[in-house]
Short mmCIF file of C-alpha atoms in Angstrom, two decimals:
data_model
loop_
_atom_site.label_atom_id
_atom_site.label_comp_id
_atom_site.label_asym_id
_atom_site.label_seq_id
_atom_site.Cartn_x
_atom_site.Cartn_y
_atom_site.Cartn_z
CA UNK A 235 -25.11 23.61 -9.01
CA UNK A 236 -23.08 20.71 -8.76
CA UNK A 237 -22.07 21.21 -4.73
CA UNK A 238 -25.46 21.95 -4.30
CA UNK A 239 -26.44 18.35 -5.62
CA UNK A 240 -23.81 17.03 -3.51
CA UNK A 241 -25.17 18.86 -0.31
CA UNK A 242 -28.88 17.37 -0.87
CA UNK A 243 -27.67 14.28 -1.81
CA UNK A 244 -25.24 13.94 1.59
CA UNK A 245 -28.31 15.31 3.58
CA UNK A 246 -30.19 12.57 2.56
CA UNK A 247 -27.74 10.19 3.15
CA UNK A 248 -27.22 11.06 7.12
CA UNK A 249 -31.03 11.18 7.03
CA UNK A 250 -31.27 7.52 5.74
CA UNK A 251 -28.69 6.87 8.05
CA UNK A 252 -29.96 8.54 11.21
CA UNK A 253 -33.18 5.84 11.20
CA UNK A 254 -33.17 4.34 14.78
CA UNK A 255 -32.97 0.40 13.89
CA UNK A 256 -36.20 -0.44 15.62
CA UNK A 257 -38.15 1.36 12.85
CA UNK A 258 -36.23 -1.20 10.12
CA UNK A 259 -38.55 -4.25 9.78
CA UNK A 260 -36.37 -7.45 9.44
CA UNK A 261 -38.20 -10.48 7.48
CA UNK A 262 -39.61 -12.88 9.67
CA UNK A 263 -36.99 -15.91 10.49
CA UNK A 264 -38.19 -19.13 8.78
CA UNK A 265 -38.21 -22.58 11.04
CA UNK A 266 -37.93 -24.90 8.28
CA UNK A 267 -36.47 -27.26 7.11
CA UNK A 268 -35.39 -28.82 9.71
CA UNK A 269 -36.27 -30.66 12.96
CA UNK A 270 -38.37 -29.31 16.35
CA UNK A 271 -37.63 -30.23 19.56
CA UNK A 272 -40.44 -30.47 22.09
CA UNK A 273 -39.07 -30.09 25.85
CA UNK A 274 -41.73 -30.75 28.32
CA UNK A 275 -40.20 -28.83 31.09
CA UNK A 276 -40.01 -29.19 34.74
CA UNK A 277 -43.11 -31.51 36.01
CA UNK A 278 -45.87 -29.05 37.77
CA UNK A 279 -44.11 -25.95 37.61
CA UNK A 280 -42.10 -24.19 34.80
CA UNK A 281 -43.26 -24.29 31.00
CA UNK A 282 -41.92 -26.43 28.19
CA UNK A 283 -40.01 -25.25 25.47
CA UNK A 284 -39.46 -25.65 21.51
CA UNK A 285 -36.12 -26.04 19.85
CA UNK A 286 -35.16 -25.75 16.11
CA UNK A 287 -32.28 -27.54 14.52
CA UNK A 288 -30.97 -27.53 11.08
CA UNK A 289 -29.53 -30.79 9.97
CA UNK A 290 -27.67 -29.29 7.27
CA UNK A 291 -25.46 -26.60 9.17
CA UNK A 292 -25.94 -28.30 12.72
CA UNK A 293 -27.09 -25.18 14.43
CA UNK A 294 -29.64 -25.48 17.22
CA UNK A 295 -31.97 -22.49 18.28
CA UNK A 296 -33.65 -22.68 21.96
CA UNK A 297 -36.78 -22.05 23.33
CA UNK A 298 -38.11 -20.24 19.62
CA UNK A 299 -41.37 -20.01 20.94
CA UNK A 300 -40.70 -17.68 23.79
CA UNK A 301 -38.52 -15.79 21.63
CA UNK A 302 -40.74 -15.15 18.93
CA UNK A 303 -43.90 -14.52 21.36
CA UNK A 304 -42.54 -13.30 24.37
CA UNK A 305 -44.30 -16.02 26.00
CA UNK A 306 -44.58 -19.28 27.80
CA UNK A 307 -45.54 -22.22 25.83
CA UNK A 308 -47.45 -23.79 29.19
CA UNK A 309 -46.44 -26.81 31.87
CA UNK A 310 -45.50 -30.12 30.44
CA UNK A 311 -44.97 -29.43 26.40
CA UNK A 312 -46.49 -32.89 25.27
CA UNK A 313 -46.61 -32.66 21.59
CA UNK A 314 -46.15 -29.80 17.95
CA UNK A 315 -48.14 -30.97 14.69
CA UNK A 316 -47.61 -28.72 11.59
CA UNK A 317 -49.72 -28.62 8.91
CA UNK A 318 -48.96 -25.83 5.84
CA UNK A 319 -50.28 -23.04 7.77
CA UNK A 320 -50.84 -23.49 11.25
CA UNK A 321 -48.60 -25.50 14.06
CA UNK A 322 -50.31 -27.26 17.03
CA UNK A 323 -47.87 -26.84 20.51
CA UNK A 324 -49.23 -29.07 22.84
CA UNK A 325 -49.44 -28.20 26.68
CA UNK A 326 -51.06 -30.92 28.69
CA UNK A 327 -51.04 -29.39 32.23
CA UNK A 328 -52.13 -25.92 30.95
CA UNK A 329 -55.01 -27.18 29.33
CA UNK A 330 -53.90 -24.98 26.31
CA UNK A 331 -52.92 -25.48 22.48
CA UNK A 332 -50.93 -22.80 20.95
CA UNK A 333 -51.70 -22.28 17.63
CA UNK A 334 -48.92 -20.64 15.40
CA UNK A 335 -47.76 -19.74 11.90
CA UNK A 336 -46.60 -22.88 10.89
CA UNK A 337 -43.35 -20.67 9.25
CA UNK A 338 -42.52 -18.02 11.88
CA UNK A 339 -43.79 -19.67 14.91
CA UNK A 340 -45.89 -16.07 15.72
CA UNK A 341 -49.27 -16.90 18.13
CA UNK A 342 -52.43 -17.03 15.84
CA UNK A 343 -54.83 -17.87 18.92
CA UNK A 344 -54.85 -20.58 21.96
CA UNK A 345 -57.22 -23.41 22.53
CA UNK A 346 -58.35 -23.12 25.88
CA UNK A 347 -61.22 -25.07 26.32
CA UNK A 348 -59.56 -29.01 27.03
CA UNK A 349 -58.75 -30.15 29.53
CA UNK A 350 -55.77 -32.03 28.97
CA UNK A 351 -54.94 -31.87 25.66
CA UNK A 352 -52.16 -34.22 23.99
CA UNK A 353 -51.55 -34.81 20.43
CA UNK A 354 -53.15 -33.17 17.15
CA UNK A 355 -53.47 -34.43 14.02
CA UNK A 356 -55.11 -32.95 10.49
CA UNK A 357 -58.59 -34.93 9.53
CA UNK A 358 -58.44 -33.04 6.39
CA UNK A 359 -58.28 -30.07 4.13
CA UNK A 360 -60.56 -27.87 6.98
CA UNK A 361 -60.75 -30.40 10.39
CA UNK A 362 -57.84 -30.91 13.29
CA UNK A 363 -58.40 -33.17 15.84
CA UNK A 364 -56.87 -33.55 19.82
CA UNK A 365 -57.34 -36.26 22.00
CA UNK A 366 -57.74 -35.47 25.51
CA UNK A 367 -56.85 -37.25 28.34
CA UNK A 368 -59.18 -36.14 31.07
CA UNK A 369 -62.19 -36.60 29.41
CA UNK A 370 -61.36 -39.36 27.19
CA UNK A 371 -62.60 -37.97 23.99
CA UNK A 372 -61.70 -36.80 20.54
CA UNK A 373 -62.25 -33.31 19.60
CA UNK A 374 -62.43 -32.10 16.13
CA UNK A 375 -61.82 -28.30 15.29
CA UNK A 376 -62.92 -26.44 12.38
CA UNK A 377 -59.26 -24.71 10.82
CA UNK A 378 -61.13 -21.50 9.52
CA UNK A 379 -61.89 -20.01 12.68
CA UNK A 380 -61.12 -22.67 15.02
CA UNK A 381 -64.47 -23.89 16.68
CA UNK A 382 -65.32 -27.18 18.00
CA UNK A 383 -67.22 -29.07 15.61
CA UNK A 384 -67.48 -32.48 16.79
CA UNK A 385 -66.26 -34.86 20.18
CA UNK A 386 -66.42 -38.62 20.53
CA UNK A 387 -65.62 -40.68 23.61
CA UNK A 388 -62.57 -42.63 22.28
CA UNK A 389 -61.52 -44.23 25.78
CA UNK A 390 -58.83 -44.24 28.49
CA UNK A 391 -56.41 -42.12 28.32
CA UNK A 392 -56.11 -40.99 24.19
CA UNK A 393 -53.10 -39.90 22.74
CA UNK A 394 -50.81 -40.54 19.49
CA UNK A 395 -53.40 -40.70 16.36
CA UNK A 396 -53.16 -41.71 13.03
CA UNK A 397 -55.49 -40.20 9.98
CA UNK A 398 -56.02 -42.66 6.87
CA UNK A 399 -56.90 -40.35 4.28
CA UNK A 400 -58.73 -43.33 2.04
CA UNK A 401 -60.84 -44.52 4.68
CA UNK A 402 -61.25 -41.15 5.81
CA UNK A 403 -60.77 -42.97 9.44
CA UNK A 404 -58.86 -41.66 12.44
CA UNK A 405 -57.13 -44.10 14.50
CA UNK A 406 -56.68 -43.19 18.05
CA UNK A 407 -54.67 -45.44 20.75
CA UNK A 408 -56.15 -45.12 24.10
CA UNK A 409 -53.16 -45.30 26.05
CA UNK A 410 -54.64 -46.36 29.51
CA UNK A 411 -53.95 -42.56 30.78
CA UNK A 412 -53.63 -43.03 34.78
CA UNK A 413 -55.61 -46.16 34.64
CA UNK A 414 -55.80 -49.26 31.92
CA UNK A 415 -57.16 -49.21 28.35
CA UNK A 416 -56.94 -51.75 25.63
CA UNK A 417 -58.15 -50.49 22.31
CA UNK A 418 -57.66 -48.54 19.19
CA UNK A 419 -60.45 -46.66 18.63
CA UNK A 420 -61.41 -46.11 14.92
CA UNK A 421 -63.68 -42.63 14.36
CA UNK A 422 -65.36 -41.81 10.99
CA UNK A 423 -63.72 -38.27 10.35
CA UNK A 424 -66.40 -36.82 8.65
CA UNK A 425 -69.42 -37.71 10.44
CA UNK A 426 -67.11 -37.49 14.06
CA UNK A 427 -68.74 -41.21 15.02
CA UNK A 428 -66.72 -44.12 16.33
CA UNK A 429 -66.74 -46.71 14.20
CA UNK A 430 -64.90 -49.66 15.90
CA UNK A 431 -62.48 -50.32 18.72
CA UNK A 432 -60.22 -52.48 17.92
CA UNK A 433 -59.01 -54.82 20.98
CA UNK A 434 -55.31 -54.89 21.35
CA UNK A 435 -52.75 -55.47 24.86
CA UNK A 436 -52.83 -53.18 26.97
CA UNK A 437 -51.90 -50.11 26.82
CA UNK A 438 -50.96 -49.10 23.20
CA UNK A 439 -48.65 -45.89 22.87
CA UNK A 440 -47.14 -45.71 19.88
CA UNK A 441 -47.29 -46.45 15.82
CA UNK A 442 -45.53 -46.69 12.64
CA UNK A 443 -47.43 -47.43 8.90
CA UNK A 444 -45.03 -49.41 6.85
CA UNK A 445 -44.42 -49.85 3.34
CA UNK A 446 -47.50 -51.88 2.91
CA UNK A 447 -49.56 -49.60 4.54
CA UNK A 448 -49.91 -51.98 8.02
CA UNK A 449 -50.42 -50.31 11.03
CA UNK A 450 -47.84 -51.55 13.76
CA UNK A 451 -48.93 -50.50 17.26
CA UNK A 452 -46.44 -50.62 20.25
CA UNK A 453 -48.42 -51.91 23.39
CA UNK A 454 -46.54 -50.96 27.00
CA UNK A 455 -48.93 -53.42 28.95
CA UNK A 456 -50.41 -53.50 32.32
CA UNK A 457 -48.28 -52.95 35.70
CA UNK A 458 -49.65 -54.31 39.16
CA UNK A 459 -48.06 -52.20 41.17
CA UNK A 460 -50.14 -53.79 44.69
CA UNK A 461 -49.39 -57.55 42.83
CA UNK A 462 -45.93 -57.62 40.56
CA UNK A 463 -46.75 -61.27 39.35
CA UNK A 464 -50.30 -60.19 37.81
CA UNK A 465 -48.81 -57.38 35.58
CA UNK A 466 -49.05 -58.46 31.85
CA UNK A 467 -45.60 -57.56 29.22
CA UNK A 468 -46.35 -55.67 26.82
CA UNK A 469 -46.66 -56.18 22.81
CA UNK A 470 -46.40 -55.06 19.40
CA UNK A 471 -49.02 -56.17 16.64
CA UNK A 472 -50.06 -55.34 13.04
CA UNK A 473 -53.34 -53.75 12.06
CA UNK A 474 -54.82 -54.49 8.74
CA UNK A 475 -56.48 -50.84 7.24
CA UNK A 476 -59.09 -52.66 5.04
CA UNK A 477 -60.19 -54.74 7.75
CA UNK A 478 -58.94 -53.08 10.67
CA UNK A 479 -58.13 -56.12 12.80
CA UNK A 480 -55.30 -57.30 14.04
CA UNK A 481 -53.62 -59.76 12.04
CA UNK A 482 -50.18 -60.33 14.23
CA UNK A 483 -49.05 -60.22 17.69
CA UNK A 484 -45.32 -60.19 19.40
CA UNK A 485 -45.35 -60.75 23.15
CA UNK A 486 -42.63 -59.51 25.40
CA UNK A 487 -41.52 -61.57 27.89
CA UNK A 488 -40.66 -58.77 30.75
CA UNK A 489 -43.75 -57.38 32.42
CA UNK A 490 -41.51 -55.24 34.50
CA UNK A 491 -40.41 -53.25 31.27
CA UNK A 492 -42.32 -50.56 29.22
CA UNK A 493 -42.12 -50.79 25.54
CA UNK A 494 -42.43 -47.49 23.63
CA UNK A 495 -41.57 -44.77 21.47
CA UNK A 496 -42.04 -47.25 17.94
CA UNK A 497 -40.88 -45.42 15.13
CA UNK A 498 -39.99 -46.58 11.45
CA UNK A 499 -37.02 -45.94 8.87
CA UNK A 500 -37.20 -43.47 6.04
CA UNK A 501 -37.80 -46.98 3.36
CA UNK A 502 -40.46 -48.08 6.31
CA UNK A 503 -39.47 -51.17 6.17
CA UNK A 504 -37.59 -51.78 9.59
CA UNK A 505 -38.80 -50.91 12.85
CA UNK A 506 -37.59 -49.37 15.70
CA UNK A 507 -38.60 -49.31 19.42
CA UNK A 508 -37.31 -48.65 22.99
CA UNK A 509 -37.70 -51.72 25.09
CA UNK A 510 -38.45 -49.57 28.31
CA UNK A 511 -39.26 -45.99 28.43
CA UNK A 512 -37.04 -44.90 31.30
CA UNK A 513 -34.05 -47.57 31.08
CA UNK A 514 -33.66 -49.28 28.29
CA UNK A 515 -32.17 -49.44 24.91
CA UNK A 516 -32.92 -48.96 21.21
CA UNK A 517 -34.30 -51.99 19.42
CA UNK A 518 -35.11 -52.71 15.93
CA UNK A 519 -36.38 -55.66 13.53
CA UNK A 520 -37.62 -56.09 10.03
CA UNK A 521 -41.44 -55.71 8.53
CA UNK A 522 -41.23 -59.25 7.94
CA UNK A 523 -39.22 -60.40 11.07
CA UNK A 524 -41.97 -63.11 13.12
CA UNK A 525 -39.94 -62.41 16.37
CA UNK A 526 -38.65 -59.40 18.82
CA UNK A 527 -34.99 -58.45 18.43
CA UNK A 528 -33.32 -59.35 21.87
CA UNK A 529 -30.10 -57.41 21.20
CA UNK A 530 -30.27 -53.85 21.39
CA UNK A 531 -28.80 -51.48 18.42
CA UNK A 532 -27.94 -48.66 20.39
CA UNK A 533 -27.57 -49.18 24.40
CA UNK A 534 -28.30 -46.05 26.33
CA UNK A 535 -31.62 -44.82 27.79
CA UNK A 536 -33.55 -42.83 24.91
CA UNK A 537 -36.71 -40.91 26.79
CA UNK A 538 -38.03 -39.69 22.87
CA UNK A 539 -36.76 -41.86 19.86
CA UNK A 540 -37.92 -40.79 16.58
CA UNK A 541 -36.93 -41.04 12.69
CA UNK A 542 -37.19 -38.07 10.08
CA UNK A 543 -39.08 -39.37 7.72
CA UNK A 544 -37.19 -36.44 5.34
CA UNK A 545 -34.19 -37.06 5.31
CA UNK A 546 -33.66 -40.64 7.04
CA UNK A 547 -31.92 -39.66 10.72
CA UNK A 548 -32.75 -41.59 13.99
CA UNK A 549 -33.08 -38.67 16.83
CA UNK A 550 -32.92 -40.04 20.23
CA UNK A 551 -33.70 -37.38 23.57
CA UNK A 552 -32.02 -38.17 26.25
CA UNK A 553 -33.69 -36.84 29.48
CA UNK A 554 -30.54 -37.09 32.43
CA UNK A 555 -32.18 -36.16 35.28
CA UNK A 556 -35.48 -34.93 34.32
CA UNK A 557 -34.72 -31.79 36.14
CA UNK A 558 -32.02 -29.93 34.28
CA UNK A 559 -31.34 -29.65 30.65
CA UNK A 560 -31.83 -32.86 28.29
CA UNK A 561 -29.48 -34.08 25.03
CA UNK A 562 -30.39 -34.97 21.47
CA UNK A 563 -28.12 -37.45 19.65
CA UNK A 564 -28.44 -37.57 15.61
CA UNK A 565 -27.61 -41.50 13.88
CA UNK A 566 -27.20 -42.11 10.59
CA UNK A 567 -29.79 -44.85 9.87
CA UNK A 568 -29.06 -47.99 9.05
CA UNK A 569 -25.33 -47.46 10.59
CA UNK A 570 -26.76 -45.94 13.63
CA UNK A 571 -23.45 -43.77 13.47
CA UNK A 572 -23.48 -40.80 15.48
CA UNK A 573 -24.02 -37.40 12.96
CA UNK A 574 -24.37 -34.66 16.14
CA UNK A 575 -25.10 -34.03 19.43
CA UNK A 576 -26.81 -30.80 21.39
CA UNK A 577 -28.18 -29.37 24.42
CA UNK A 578 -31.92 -29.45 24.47
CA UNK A 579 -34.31 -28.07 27.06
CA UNK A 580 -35.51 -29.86 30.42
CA UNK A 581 -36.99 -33.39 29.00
CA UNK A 582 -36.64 -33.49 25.36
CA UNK A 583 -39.80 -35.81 25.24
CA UNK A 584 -40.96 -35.07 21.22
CA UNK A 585 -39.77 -34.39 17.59
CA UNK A 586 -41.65 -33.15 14.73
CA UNK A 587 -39.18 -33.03 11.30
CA UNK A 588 -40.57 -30.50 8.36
#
């Protein structure tokens, strides 16, 4: 009796064992914490690509998307916005948002119906919106099943937005897009109607919401390329919420240089800026400071400059040539000490930090 136990029991053993590995299901890897790295990939050809790196063991995973999927994210990777179930990837020249499990990356559907698409942001607990370059306008999805609810005309060029949940207000910086634009438009989120446009320099691209819940908006200004001497420097300024005018404005003195990428420390009480987009350094200056800094902090060319608002690092992409693969560089903030370094994909333009 006993061998025959041990007969059944070593038949099911090699039977257990004899399972070809395909048919064992492995959970789902988990991208978070940590930070994502939006490549935009090659200009007009080529597709962009998403990286994942963990801050705490310094790992770096490329191109998850593709992995995951098994395929291409789409031509020029502009933007990722996660909410707690869905993720938002971005692809301007495709025309096409990817919309994934917010935890395993897998495809849930694609938004195909924009143009050119550029940034998301949630309106609230059902509503996402994009701003759109081609056509100028806001559209507003609903999150159940992902139809088009709403659209308003913001202006020229919208990109980066900003949702303030007490006014129930999205703020939307028309960045000028392939022409000139000057405003901030300011759209009731429920009732999809622009409110207001506030009138700012030109060309606003960028924003951070300090500690006392001001709006700072980076302006890149206006470049004559026929006439040098009528181009206009760009500017940062202050937006009051309640109000939602502007209630302070920093010149620049170079209209030759392109101010962007304004981010803000973990405290968000000191801000910090590239002077110009594709060769200058990293700036910063206090909430309360009534002048630009004129020294930079960190002097080497930062294409993407962003701070996790998590756990407190400055991340700044470096794009080399724009044609072959790009580099990430981790500070410690307010040291600005290099943490890390790695290899990103072709034009590390974006981060999003979960």
């Amino acid at each position: 009796m006993k061998k025959t136990r041990l007969l059944l029991l070593a038949g099911i053993v090699a039977i257990a064992c004899s399972k070809k590995e395909d048919d064992i299901q492995l959970p789902d890897k988990l991208y978070q914490p940590g930070v994502l790295v939006v490549n935009e990939g090659p200009f007009g050809t080529g597709t962009g690509t998403l990286d994942f790196y963990d801050p705490q063991s310094k790992q770096v995973e490329h191109d998850i998307y593709q992995k995951v999927n098994n395929l291409p994210i789409g031509n020029i990777f502009q933007s990722a916005y996660f909410d707690l179930s869905y993720g938002y990837l971005v692809a301007n020249n495709s025309g096409a948002v990817r919309i994934v499990d917010a935890n395993n990356m897998k495809l849930f559907r694609s938004l195909e119906d924009m143009a050119s698409p550029r940034y998301a942001m949630r309106t609230g607990s059902s509503t996402v919106a994009f701003s759109d370059w081609a056509s100028g306008k806001v559209f507003f999805y609903q999150t159940q099943i992902f139809e088009k609810v709403g659209e308003v005309l913001s202006g020229s060029g919208p990109e980066k937005m900003y949702f303030h949940s007490q006014g129930n207000k999205l703020y939307v910086l028309n960045s000028g897009g392939f022409s000139t634009d000057s405003t901030v438009s300011v759209i009731n989120a429920s009732t999809y109607q622009l409110v207001k446009k506030i009138q700012v320099p030109y060309n606003p691209n960028s924003y951070a919401l300090d500690k006392n819940g001001k709006l700072w908006v980076l302006c890149g200004g206006r470049k004559d390329w026929t006439n040098p001497a009528n181009s206009t420097p760009g500017a940062l300024v202050r937006i009051d919420l309640n109000t939602d005018e502007v209630e302070a404005v920093l010149n620049f003195d170079n209209p030759d240089q392109f101010p962007s990428n304004l981010c803000i420390n973990k405290e968000k009480d000191v801000l910090y800026f590239v002077d110009d987009k594709y060769f200058g350094g990293v700036f910063r200056m206090s909430i309360t400071s009534a002048t630009l800094p004129t020294t930079p902090v960190i002097e080497r060319t930062a294409y993407a400059l962003d701070i996790d608002p998590i756990r407190g690092d400055l991340y700044l992409g470096d794009a080399g040539n724009f044609n072959q693969a790009g580099k990430i560089i981790r500070y410690a903030v307010p040291t600005l000490t290099p943490v890390d370094s790695f290899t990103a994909g072709v034009i590390p333009g974006n981060f999003f930090f979960r």
